Short mmCIF file of N, CA, C and O in Angstrom, two decimals:
data_model
loop_
_atom_site.label_atom_id
_atom_site.label_comp_id
_atom_site.label_asym_id
_atom_site.label_seq_id
_atom_site.Cartn_x
_atom_site.Cartn_y
_atom_site.Cartn_z
N MET A 228 -5.40 22.94 13.07
CA MET A 228 -4.02 22.93 12.63
C MET A 228 -3.93 22.23 11.28
O MET A 228 -4.39 21.12 11.12
N GLN A 229 -3.35 22.92 10.34
CA GLN A 229 -3.24 22.41 8.99
C GLN A 229 -1.84 21.86 8.77
O GLN A 229 -0.85 22.51 9.07
N VAL A 230 -1.77 20.64 8.26
CA VAL A 230 -0.47 20.02 7.95
C VAL A 230 -0.27 20.11 6.45
O VAL A 230 -1.15 19.77 5.67
N ALA A 231 0.90 20.56 6.05
CA ALA A 231 1.18 20.74 4.63
C ALA A 231 1.31 19.38 3.94
O ALA A 231 1.70 18.39 4.56
N VAL A 232 0.96 19.37 2.66
CA VAL A 232 1.02 18.12 1.88
C VAL A 232 2.46 17.64 1.77
O VAL A 232 2.72 16.43 1.77
N ALA A 233 3.40 18.57 1.74
CA ALA A 233 4.81 18.18 1.64
C ALA A 233 5.24 17.33 2.84
O ALA A 233 6.06 16.42 2.70
N ASN A 234 4.66 17.60 4.00
CA ASN A 234 4.98 16.79 5.18
C ASN A 234 4.46 15.37 5.02
O ASN A 234 5.14 14.41 5.40
N TYR A 235 3.27 15.23 4.48
CA TYR A 235 2.73 13.89 4.23
C TYR A 235 3.59 13.13 3.22
O TYR A 235 3.87 11.94 3.38
N ILE A 236 4.01 13.85 2.18
CA ILE A 236 4.83 13.20 1.15
C ILE A 236 6.20 12.82 1.71
O ILE A 236 6.73 11.74 1.41
N ALA A 237 6.76 13.67 2.55
CA ALA A 237 8.04 13.34 3.18
C ALA A 237 7.91 12.12 4.07
O ALA A 237 8.76 11.21 4.04
N LEU A 238 6.84 12.06 4.86
CA LEU A 238 6.61 10.89 5.71
C LEU A 238 6.39 9.65 4.85
O LEU A 238 6.92 8.57 5.16
N SER A 239 5.67 9.80 3.76
CA SER A 239 5.45 8.68 2.85
C SER A 239 6.77 8.18 2.27
O SER A 239 6.99 6.97 2.17
N ALA A 240 7.63 9.10 1.89
CA ALA A 240 8.93 8.71 1.33
C ALA A 240 9.79 7.99 2.38
O ALA A 240 10.45 6.99 2.06
N ILE A 241 9.73 8.46 3.61
CA ILE A 241 10.51 7.80 4.67
C ILE A 241 9.99 6.38 4.91
O ILE A 241 10.77 5.43 5.00
N ILE A 242 8.68 6.23 4.99
CA ILE A 242 8.09 4.90 5.20
C ILE A 242 8.42 3.99 4.02
O ILE A 242 8.76 2.82 4.20
N PHE A 243 8.37 4.54 2.80
CA PHE A 243 8.68 3.74 1.63
C PHE A 243 10.13 3.28 1.65
O PHE A 243 10.42 2.12 1.35
N MET A 244 11.04 4.16 2.04
CA MET A 244 12.45 3.79 2.08
C MET A 244 12.72 2.75 3.16
O MET A 244 13.57 1.87 2.99
N ILE A 245 12.02 2.82 4.29
CA ILE A 245 12.16 1.79 5.31
C ILE A 245 11.70 0.44 4.75
O ILE A 245 12.34 -0.59 4.97
N GLY A 246 10.61 0.46 3.99
CA GLY A 246 10.12 -0.77 3.37
C GLY A 246 11.11 -1.32 2.36
O GLY A 246 11.36 -2.53 2.31
N VAL A 247 11.69 -0.44 1.55
CA VAL A 247 12.69 -0.89 0.57
C VAL A 247 13.89 -1.48 1.31
O VAL A 247 14.42 -2.53 0.90
N GLY A 248 14.30 -0.84 2.37
CA GLY A 248 15.42 -1.37 3.16
C GLY A 248 15.12 -2.74 3.73
O GLY A 248 15.98 -3.61 3.75
N GLY A 249 13.88 -2.94 4.17
CA GLY A 249 13.49 -4.25 4.70
C GLY A 249 13.50 -5.32 3.63
O GLY A 249 13.86 -6.47 3.90
N VAL A 250 13.11 -4.97 2.43
CA VAL A 250 13.08 -5.96 1.35
C VAL A 250 14.49 -6.26 0.84
O VAL A 250 14.84 -7.41 0.60
N VAL A 251 15.29 -5.23 0.71
CA VAL A 251 16.61 -5.41 0.11
C VAL A 251 17.61 -6.00 1.10
O VAL A 251 18.38 -6.90 0.76
N ALA A 252 17.58 -5.54 2.34
CA ALA A 252 18.62 -5.93 3.29
C ALA A 252 18.36 -7.26 3.96
O ALA A 252 19.31 -7.94 4.36
N ARG A 253 17.13 -7.64 4.14
CA ARG A 253 16.83 -8.86 4.91
C ARG A 253 16.56 -10.02 3.98
O ARG A 253 16.06 -9.85 2.88
N ARG A 254 16.88 -11.22 4.42
CA ARG A 254 16.67 -12.42 3.64
C ARG A 254 15.51 -13.26 4.19
O ARG A 254 15.19 -14.29 3.66
N ASN A 255 14.91 -12.84 5.28
CA ASN A 255 13.78 -13.55 5.86
C ASN A 255 12.52 -13.16 5.10
O ASN A 255 12.21 -11.98 4.97
N PRO A 256 11.76 -14.14 4.59
CA PRO A 256 10.58 -13.79 3.80
C PRO A 256 9.51 -13.05 4.57
O PRO A 256 8.78 -12.23 4.01
N LEU A 257 9.40 -13.30 5.87
CA LEU A 257 8.40 -12.59 6.67
C LEU A 257 8.76 -11.11 6.79
O LEU A 257 7.88 -10.24 6.67
N ILE A 258 10.03 -10.82 6.99
CA ILE A 258 10.48 -9.43 7.07
C ILE A 258 10.30 -8.75 5.71
O ILE A 258 9.90 -7.58 5.62
N MET A 259 10.57 -9.50 4.65
CA MET A 259 10.39 -8.93 3.31
C MET A 259 8.92 -8.61 3.05
O MET A 259 8.60 -7.57 2.46
N LEU A 260 8.03 -9.48 3.50
CA LEU A 260 6.60 -9.24 3.33
C LEU A 260 6.16 -7.99 4.10
O LEU A 260 5.37 -7.18 3.61
N MET A 261 6.72 -7.82 5.30
CA MET A 261 6.40 -6.61 6.08
C MET A 261 6.93 -5.36 5.39
O MET A 261 6.29 -4.31 5.41
N GLY A 262 8.10 -5.47 4.75
CA GLY A 262 8.64 -4.34 4.00
C GLY A 262 7.76 -3.97 2.83
O GLY A 262 7.55 -2.79 2.54
N ILE A 263 7.24 -4.97 2.15
CA ILE A 263 6.33 -4.71 1.03
C ILE A 263 5.06 -4.04 1.54
O ILE A 263 4.54 -3.10 0.92
N GLU A 264 4.56 -4.48 2.68
CA GLU A 264 3.37 -3.84 3.26
C GLU A 264 3.64 -2.38 3.61
O GLU A 264 2.78 -1.52 3.43
N LEU A 265 4.84 -2.10 4.12
CA LEU A 265 5.18 -0.70 4.40
C LEU A 265 5.17 0.14 3.13
O LEU A 265 4.71 1.28 3.11
N MET A 266 5.68 -0.45 2.03
CA MET A 266 5.68 0.29 0.77
C MET A 266 4.26 0.54 0.28
O MET A 266 3.95 1.62 -0.24
N TRP A 267 3.37 -0.45 0.41
CA TRP A 267 1.97 -0.25 0.03
C TRP A 267 1.35 0.88 0.84
O TRP A 267 0.64 1.75 0.30
N ASN A 268 1.61 0.88 2.15
CA ASN A 268 1.01 1.90 3.01
C ASN A 268 1.59 3.29 2.73
O ASN A 268 0.88 4.29 2.84
N ALA A 269 2.86 3.35 2.37
CA ALA A 269 3.45 4.63 1.98
C ALA A 269 2.78 5.17 0.72
O ALA A 269 2.50 6.37 0.62
N ALA A 270 2.51 4.29 -0.21
CA ALA A 270 1.81 4.72 -1.43
C ALA A 270 0.40 5.20 -1.09
O ALA A 270 -0.06 6.22 -1.63
N ASN A 271 -0.27 4.51 -0.18
CA ASN A 271 -1.61 4.95 0.24
C ASN A 271 -1.57 6.34 0.86
O ASN A 271 -2.43 7.17 0.58
N LEU A 272 -0.58 6.57 1.69
CA LEU A 272 -0.46 7.89 2.33
C LEU A 272 -0.25 8.97 1.28
O LEU A 272 -0.85 10.05 1.35
N ALA A 273 0.57 8.69 0.28
CA ALA A 273 0.80 9.67 -0.79
C ALA A 273 -0.49 9.91 -1.59
O ALA A 273 -0.82 11.05 -1.93
N PHE A 274 -1.21 8.84 -1.90
CA PHE A 274 -2.47 8.99 -2.64
C PHE A 274 -3.46 9.85 -1.87
O PHE A 274 -4.10 10.75 -2.44
N ILE A 275 -3.60 9.59 -0.60
CA ILE A 275 -4.56 10.36 0.21
C ILE A 275 -4.10 11.80 0.36
O ILE A 275 -4.92 12.72 0.32
N ALA A 276 -2.79 12.02 0.49
CA ALA A 276 -2.29 13.39 0.61
C ALA A 276 -2.57 14.18 -0.65
O ALA A 276 -3.01 15.33 -0.59
N TYR A 277 -2.32 13.56 -1.81
CA TYR A 277 -2.60 14.27 -3.05
C TYR A 277 -4.10 14.44 -3.28
O TYR A 277 -4.53 15.46 -3.85
N ALA A 278 -4.89 13.48 -2.83
CA ALA A 278 -6.34 13.63 -2.94
C ALA A 278 -6.82 14.82 -2.12
O ALA A 278 -7.70 15.58 -2.55
N LYS A 279 -6.22 14.99 -0.95
CA LYS A 279 -6.58 16.13 -0.10
C LYS A 279 -6.12 17.44 -0.74
O LYS A 279 -6.84 18.44 -0.72
N ALA A 280 -4.93 17.43 -1.32
CA ALA A 280 -4.38 18.65 -1.90
C ALA A 280 -5.16 19.11 -3.12
O ALA A 280 -5.38 20.30 -3.30
N TYR A 281 -5.55 18.16 -3.95
CA TYR A 281 -6.23 18.52 -5.20
C TYR A 281 -7.74 18.39 -5.12
O TYR A 281 -8.43 18.53 -6.12
N MET A 282 -8.25 18.07 -3.92
CA MET A 282 -9.70 17.95 -3.71
C MET A 282 -10.33 17.00 -4.73
O MET A 282 -11.35 17.33 -5.36
N SER A 283 -9.72 15.86 -4.90
CA SER A 283 -10.20 14.88 -5.86
C SER A 283 -10.41 13.55 -5.15
O SER A 283 -9.70 13.21 -4.20
N ASN A 284 -11.37 12.79 -5.63
CA ASN A 284 -11.62 11.48 -5.04
C ASN A 284 -10.79 10.38 -5.69
O ASN A 284 -10.86 9.24 -5.26
N ALA A 285 -10.03 10.72 -6.71
CA ALA A 285 -9.23 9.70 -7.39
C ALA A 285 -8.20 9.08 -6.45
O ALA A 285 -7.96 7.87 -6.51
N GLY A 286 -7.62 9.88 -5.61
CA GLY A 286 -6.65 9.34 -4.64
C GLY A 286 -7.26 8.35 -3.70
O GLY A 286 -6.65 7.33 -3.35
N HIS A 287 -8.50 8.63 -3.29
CA HIS A 287 -9.19 7.69 -2.40
C HIS A 287 -9.48 6.37 -3.11
O HIS A 287 -9.36 5.30 -2.52
N VAL A 288 -9.86 6.47 -4.36
CA VAL A 288 -10.15 5.26 -5.14
C VAL A 288 -8.88 4.42 -5.31
O VAL A 288 -8.88 3.20 -5.12
N PHE A 289 -7.77 5.09 -5.65
CA PHE A 289 -6.51 4.37 -5.79
C PHE A 289 -6.08 3.75 -4.46
O PHE A 289 -5.59 2.63 -4.43
N ALA A 290 -6.25 4.48 -3.37
CA ALA A 290 -5.89 3.93 -2.06
C ALA A 290 -6.74 2.71 -1.73
O ALA A 290 -6.22 1.72 -1.20
N PHE A 291 -8.02 2.76 -2.07
CA PHE A 291 -8.89 1.60 -1.83
C PHE A 291 -8.41 0.40 -2.66
O PHE A 291 -8.38 -0.73 -2.16
N LEU A 292 -8.04 0.64 -3.91
CA LEU A 292 -7.53 -0.45 -4.75
C LEU A 292 -6.22 -1.00 -4.18
O LEU A 292 -6.01 -2.22 -4.17
N VAL A 293 -5.35 -0.13 -3.70
CA VAL A 293 -4.08 -0.58 -3.13
C VAL A 293 -4.34 -1.40 -1.87
O VAL A 293 -3.69 -2.44 -1.65
N ILE A 294 -5.27 -0.98 -1.04
CA ILE A 294 -5.60 -1.75 0.16
C ILE A 294 -6.11 -3.13 -0.21
O ILE A 294 -5.75 -4.13 0.41
N THR A 295 -6.94 -3.20 -1.24
CA THR A 295 -7.48 -4.49 -1.68
C THR A 295 -6.37 -5.41 -2.18
O THR A 295 -6.30 -6.58 -1.80
N VAL A 296 -5.50 -4.86 -3.02
CA VAL A 296 -4.40 -5.67 -3.55
C VAL A 296 -3.45 -6.07 -2.42
O VAL A 296 -2.96 -7.21 -2.38
N ALA A 297 -3.18 -5.18 -1.48
CA ALA A 297 -2.29 -5.48 -0.37
C ALA A 297 -2.87 -6.59 0.51
O ALA A 297 -2.12 -7.44 0.99
N ALA A 298 -4.17 -6.58 0.70
CA ALA A 298 -4.79 -7.62 1.52
C ALA A 298 -4.67 -8.98 0.82
O ALA A 298 -4.35 -9.99 1.47
N ALA A 299 -4.89 -9.01 -0.47
CA ALA A 299 -4.75 -10.27 -1.21
C ALA A 299 -3.29 -10.73 -1.21
O ALA A 299 -3.01 -11.92 -1.01
N GLU A 300 -2.38 -9.79 -1.39
CA GLU A 300 -0.96 -10.13 -1.38
C GLU A 300 -0.55 -10.66 -0.03
O GLU A 300 0.21 -11.62 0.07
N ALA A 301 -1.03 -10.06 1.03
CA ALA A 301 -0.68 -10.51 2.38
C ALA A 301 -1.21 -11.91 2.63
O ALA A 301 -0.50 -12.75 3.20
N ALA A 302 -2.43 -12.18 2.21
CA ALA A 302 -3.01 -13.51 2.45
C ALA A 302 -2.24 -14.58 1.69
O ALA A 302 -1.88 -15.62 2.26
N ILE A 303 -1.95 -14.33 0.43
CA ILE A 303 -1.23 -15.33 -0.37
C ILE A 303 0.22 -15.44 0.10
O ILE A 303 0.76 -16.54 0.24
N GLY A 304 0.85 -14.31 0.37
CA GLY A 304 2.23 -14.34 0.83
C GLY A 304 2.39 -15.05 2.16
O GLY A 304 3.31 -15.85 2.34
N LEU A 305 1.49 -14.77 3.10
CA LEU A 305 1.58 -15.45 4.40
C LEU A 305 1.33 -16.94 4.26
O LEU A 305 1.95 -17.74 4.95
N ALA A 306 0.42 -17.32 3.37
CA ALA A 306 0.17 -18.75 3.16
C ALA A 306 1.42 -19.44 2.63
O ALA A 306 1.79 -20.53 3.09
N ILE A 307 2.08 -18.82 1.68
CA ILE A 307 3.31 -19.40 1.14
C ILE A 307 4.40 -19.46 2.21
O ILE A 307 5.09 -20.48 2.36
N ILE A 308 4.52 -18.41 2.98
CA ILE A 308 5.55 -18.38 4.03
C ILE A 308 5.28 -19.44 5.09
O ILE A 308 6.20 -20.12 5.55
N VAL A 309 4.03 -19.62 5.47
CA VAL A 309 3.70 -20.64 6.47
C VAL A 309 4.05 -22.02 5.94
O VAL A 309 4.61 -22.86 6.66
N ILE A 310 3.76 -22.27 4.69
CA ILE A 310 4.09 -23.58 4.09
C ILE A 310 5.60 -23.79 4.06
O ILE A 310 6.09 -24.89 4.38
N VAL A 311 6.32 -22.76 3.72
CA VAL A 311 7.78 -22.88 3.67
C VAL A 311 8.35 -23.07 5.07
O VAL A 311 9.25 -23.89 5.27
N PHE A 312 7.84 -22.36 6.06
CA PHE A 312 8.35 -22.47 7.42
C PHE A 312 7.99 -23.81 8.05
O PHE A 312 8.63 -24.24 9.00
N ARG A 313 6.98 -24.51 7.56
CA ARG A 313 6.65 -25.83 8.10
C ARG A 313 7.75 -26.83 7.78
O ARG A 313 8.00 -27.75 8.53
N ARG A 314 8.37 -26.66 6.63
CA ARG A 314 9.41 -27.61 6.21
C ARG A 314 10.76 -27.32 6.86
O ARG A 314 11.54 -28.22 7.08
N ALA A 315 11.07 -26.07 7.11
CA ALA A 315 12.35 -25.70 7.70
C ALA A 315 12.13 -24.60 8.72
O ALA A 315 11.27 -23.74 8.54
N GLU A 316 12.93 -24.63 9.79
CA GLU A 316 12.76 -23.60 10.81
C GLU A 316 13.42 -22.30 10.41
O GLU A 316 12.98 -21.23 10.79
N ASN A 317 14.51 -22.39 9.70
CA ASN A 317 15.20 -21.20 9.22
C ASN A 317 15.09 -21.14 7.71
O ASN A 317 15.48 -22.08 7.03
N VAL A 318 14.56 -20.07 7.21
CA VAL A 318 14.33 -19.99 5.77
C VAL A 318 15.05 -18.76 5.23
O VAL A 318 14.92 -17.67 5.75
N ASP A 319 15.82 -19.00 4.20
CA ASP A 319 16.46 -17.92 3.46
C ASP A 319 15.74 -17.81 2.13
O ASP A 319 15.35 -18.81 1.53
N VAL A 320 15.55 -16.61 1.67
CA VAL A 320 14.79 -16.41 0.43
C VAL A 320 15.49 -17.08 -0.75
O VAL A 320 14.84 -17.61 -1.64
N ASP A 321 16.81 -17.10 -0.72
CA ASP A 321 17.54 -17.73 -1.81
C ASP A 321 17.29 -19.24 -1.85
O ASP A 321 17.37 -19.85 -2.90
N ASP A 322 17.01 -19.85 -0.69
CA ASP A 322 16.74 -21.28 -0.65
C ASP A 322 15.35 -21.60 -1.18
O ASP A 322 15.07 -22.75 -1.49
N VAL A 323 14.48 -20.64 -1.27
CA VAL A 323 13.11 -20.87 -1.69
C VAL A 323 12.94 -20.50 -3.17
O VAL A 323 11.84 -20.37 -3.66
N ALA A 324 14.03 -20.37 -3.87
CA ALA A 324 13.95 -19.96 -5.27
C ALA A 324 13.17 -20.95 -6.11
O ALA A 324 12.45 -20.57 -7.03
N VAL A 325 13.28 -22.21 -5.78
CA VAL A 325 12.57 -23.24 -6.54
C VAL A 325 11.54 -23.89 -5.62
O VAL A 325 11.89 -24.53 -4.65
N LEU A 326 10.28 -23.68 -5.93
CA LEU A 326 9.22 -24.30 -5.16
C LEU A 326 8.80 -25.59 -5.85
O LEU A 326 8.43 -25.58 -7.02
N LYS A 327 8.89 -26.68 -5.13
CA LYS A 327 8.51 -27.96 -5.69
C LYS A 327 7.33 -28.49 -4.89
O LYS A 327 7.23 -28.29 -3.70
N GLY A 328 6.46 -29.21 -5.55
CA GLY A 328 5.28 -29.74 -4.89
C GLY A 328 5.52 -30.98 -4.11
O GLY A 328 6.53 -31.49 -3.87
#
């Protein structure tokens, strides 16, 4: 069974919009980080779909780079969020605008 590339792109767009909604609508930094991860994964899906459509390895290379950057972003972002949550139980992103040592 062959799935059309347009279906992959549509699914990628839906996942990306869910991620954008998570980042824009929520003020919890953990939810925002998950939204960003959804956007990274939507981009990966689009890269792989286009790589399959055009029979090129460039999409795979870009997806690998995105996965690497997403892993680094997740590690640093989670570390910052854990530090912020240690000081306060409820964290609003607007309250974390100024990070002081």
